[in-house]
Tab-separated table of C-alpha atoms and ligand atoms in Angstrom:
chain	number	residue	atom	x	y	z
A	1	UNK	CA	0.000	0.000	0.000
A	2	UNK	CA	1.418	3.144	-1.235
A	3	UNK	CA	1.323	6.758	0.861
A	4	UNK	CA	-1.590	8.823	0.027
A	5	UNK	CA	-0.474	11.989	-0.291
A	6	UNK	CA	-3.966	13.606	-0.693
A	7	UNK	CA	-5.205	12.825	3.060
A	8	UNK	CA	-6.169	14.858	5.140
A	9	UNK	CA	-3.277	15.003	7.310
A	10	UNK	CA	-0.687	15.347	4.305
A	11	UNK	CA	-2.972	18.750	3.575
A	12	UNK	CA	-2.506	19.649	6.822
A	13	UNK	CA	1.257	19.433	6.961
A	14	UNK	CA	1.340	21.520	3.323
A	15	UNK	CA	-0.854	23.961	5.212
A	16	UNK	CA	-3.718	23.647	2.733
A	17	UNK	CA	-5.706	22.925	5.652
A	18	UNK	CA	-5.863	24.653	8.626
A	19	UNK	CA	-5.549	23.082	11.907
A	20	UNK	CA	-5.353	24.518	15.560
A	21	UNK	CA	-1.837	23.526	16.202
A	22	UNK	CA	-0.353	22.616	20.279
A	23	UNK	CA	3.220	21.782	18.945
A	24	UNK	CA	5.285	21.924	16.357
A	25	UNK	CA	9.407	20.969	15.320
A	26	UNK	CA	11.522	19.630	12.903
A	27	UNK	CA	9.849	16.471	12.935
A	28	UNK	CA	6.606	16.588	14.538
A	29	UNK	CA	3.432	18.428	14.264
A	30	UNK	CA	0.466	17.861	17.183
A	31	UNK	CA	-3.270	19.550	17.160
A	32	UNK	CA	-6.586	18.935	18.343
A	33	UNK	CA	-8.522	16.655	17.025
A	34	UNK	CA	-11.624	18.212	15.301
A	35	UNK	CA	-14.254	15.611	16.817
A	36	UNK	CA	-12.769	15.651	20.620
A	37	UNK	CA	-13.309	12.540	22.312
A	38	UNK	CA	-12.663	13.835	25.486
A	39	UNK	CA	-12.057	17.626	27.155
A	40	UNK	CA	-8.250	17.040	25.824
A	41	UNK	CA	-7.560	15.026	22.730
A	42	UNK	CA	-5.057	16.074	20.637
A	43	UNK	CA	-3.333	14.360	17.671
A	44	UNK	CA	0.425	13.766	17.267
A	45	UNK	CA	1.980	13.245	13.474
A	46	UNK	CA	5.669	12.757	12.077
A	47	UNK	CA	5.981	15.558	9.111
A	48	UNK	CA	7.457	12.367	7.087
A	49	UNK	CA	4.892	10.639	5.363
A	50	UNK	CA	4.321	7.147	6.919
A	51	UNK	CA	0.930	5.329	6.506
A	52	UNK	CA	0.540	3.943	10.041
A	53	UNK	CA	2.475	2.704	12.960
A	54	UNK	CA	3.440	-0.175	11.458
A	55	UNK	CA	5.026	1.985	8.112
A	56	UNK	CA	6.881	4.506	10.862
A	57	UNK	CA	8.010	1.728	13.278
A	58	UNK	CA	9.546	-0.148	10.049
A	59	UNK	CA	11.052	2.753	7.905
A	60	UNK	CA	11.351	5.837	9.883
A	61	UNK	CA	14.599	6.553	10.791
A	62	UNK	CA	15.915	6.250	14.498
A	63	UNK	CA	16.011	10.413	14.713
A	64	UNK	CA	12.638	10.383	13.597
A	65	UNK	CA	11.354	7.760	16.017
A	66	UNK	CA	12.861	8.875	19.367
A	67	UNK	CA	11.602	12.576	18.358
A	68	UNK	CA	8.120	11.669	18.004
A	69	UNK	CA	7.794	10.070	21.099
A	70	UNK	CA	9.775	12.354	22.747
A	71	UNK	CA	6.963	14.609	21.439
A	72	UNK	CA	4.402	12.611	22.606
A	73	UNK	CA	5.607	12.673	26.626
A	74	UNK	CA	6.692	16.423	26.278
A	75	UNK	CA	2.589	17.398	25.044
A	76	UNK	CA	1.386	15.181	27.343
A	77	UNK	CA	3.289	17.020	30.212
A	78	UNK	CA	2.910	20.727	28.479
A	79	UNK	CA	-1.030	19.893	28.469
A	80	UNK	CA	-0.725	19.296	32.359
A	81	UNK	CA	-2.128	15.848	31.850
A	82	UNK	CA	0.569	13.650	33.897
A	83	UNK	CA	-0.727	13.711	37.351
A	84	UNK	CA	-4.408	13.337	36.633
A	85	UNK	CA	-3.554	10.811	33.812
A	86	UNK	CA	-4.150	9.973	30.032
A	87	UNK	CA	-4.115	7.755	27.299
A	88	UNK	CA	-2.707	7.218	23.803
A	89	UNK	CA	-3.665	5.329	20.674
A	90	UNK	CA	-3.119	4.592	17.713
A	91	UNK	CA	-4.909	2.809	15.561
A	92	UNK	CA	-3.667	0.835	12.423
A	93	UNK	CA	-5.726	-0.475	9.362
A	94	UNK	CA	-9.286	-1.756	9.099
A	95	UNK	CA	-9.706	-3.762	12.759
A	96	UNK	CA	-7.749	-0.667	14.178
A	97	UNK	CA	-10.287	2.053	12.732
A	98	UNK	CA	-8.012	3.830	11.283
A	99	UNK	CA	-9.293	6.893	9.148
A	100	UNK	CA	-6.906	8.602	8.234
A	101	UNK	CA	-3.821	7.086	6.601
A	102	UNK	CA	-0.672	9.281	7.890
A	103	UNK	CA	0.730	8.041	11.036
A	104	UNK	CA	-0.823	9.583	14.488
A	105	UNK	CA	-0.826	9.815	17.940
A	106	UNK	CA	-4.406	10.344	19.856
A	107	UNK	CA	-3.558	11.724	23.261
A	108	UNK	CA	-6.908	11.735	25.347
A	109	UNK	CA	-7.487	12.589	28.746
A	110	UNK	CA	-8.963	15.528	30.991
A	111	UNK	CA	-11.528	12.920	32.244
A	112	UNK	CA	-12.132	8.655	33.259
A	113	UNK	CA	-11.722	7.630	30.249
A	114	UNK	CA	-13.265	4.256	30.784
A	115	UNK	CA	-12.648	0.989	29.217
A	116	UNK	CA	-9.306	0.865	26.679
A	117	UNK	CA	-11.651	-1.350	24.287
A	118	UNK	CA	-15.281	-1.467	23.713
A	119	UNK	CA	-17.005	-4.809	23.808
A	120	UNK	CA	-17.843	-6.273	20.502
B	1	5GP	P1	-8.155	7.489	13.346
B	1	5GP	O1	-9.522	6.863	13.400
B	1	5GP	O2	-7.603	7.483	11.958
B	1	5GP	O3	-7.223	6.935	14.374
B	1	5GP	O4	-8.359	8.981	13.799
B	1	5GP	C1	-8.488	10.063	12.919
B	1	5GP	C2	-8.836	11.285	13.730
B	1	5GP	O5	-8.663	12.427	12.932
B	1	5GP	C3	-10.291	11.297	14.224
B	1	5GP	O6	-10.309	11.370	15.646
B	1	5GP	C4	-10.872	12.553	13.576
B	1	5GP	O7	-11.761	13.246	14.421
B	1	5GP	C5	-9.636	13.376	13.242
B	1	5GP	N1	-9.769	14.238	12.088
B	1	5GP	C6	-10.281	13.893	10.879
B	1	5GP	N2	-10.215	14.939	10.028
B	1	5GP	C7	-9.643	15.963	10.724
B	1	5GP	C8	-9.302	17.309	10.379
B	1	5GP	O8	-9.516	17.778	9.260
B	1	5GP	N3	-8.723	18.059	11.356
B	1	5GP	C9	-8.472	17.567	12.608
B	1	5GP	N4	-7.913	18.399	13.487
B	1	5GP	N5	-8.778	16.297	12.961
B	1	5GP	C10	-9.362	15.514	12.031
């Protein structure tokens, strides 16, 4: 499966779209999701163009890797979330629900967030 580079979060990265942006580097981009599924949920990307977690785990580079999970934790803790808790996911392919087919993050928390899977 090739990179599509007319989803929604390649747009975003070109800045075709706009987005409401929490962080940004060399190598990362973050925002909030437009549908929030919780008070905080914000979405984490690489800028390279990797399909899912299983493309970026397999082909990203080691730079790119250890920055966007540094990325991750250093949100997480600039969105105040550590002591009161949080989750992330990411979802890969059709059992997954993936949408959108660029690599991300979900960070969720701000409330219980309940069960990590719902049954059936
Ligand atoms: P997935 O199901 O692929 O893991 O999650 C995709 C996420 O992207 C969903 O939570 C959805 O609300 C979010 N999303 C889809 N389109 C846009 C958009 O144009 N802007 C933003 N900020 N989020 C989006």
């Amino acid at each position: 499966m090739a990179y599509d580079d007319q989803n929604i979060f390649a747009k975003i990265l070109r800045g075709e779209i706009p987005n409401d942006t929490v962080y940004e580097d060399e190598y990362v981009l973050a925002f909030k999701d437009i549908f929030p599924q919780a008070p905080v949920h914000v979405l984490v990307i690489p800028k390279g163009a990797y399909i899912s977690l299983d493309d970026f785990s397999a082909n990203a580079s080691d730079v790119e890797i250890s920055a966007f999970f540094r990325a991750v934790g250093s949100i997480a803790r600039d969105l105040g979330l550590v002591d009161s808790g949080y989750r992330i996911l990411a979802n890969h392919g059709a059992n997954g629900g993936q949408e959108v087919p660029h690599f991300h993050v979900h960070i969720a928390g701000g409330r219980r967030l309940g069960r990590m899977i719902q049954p059936g």
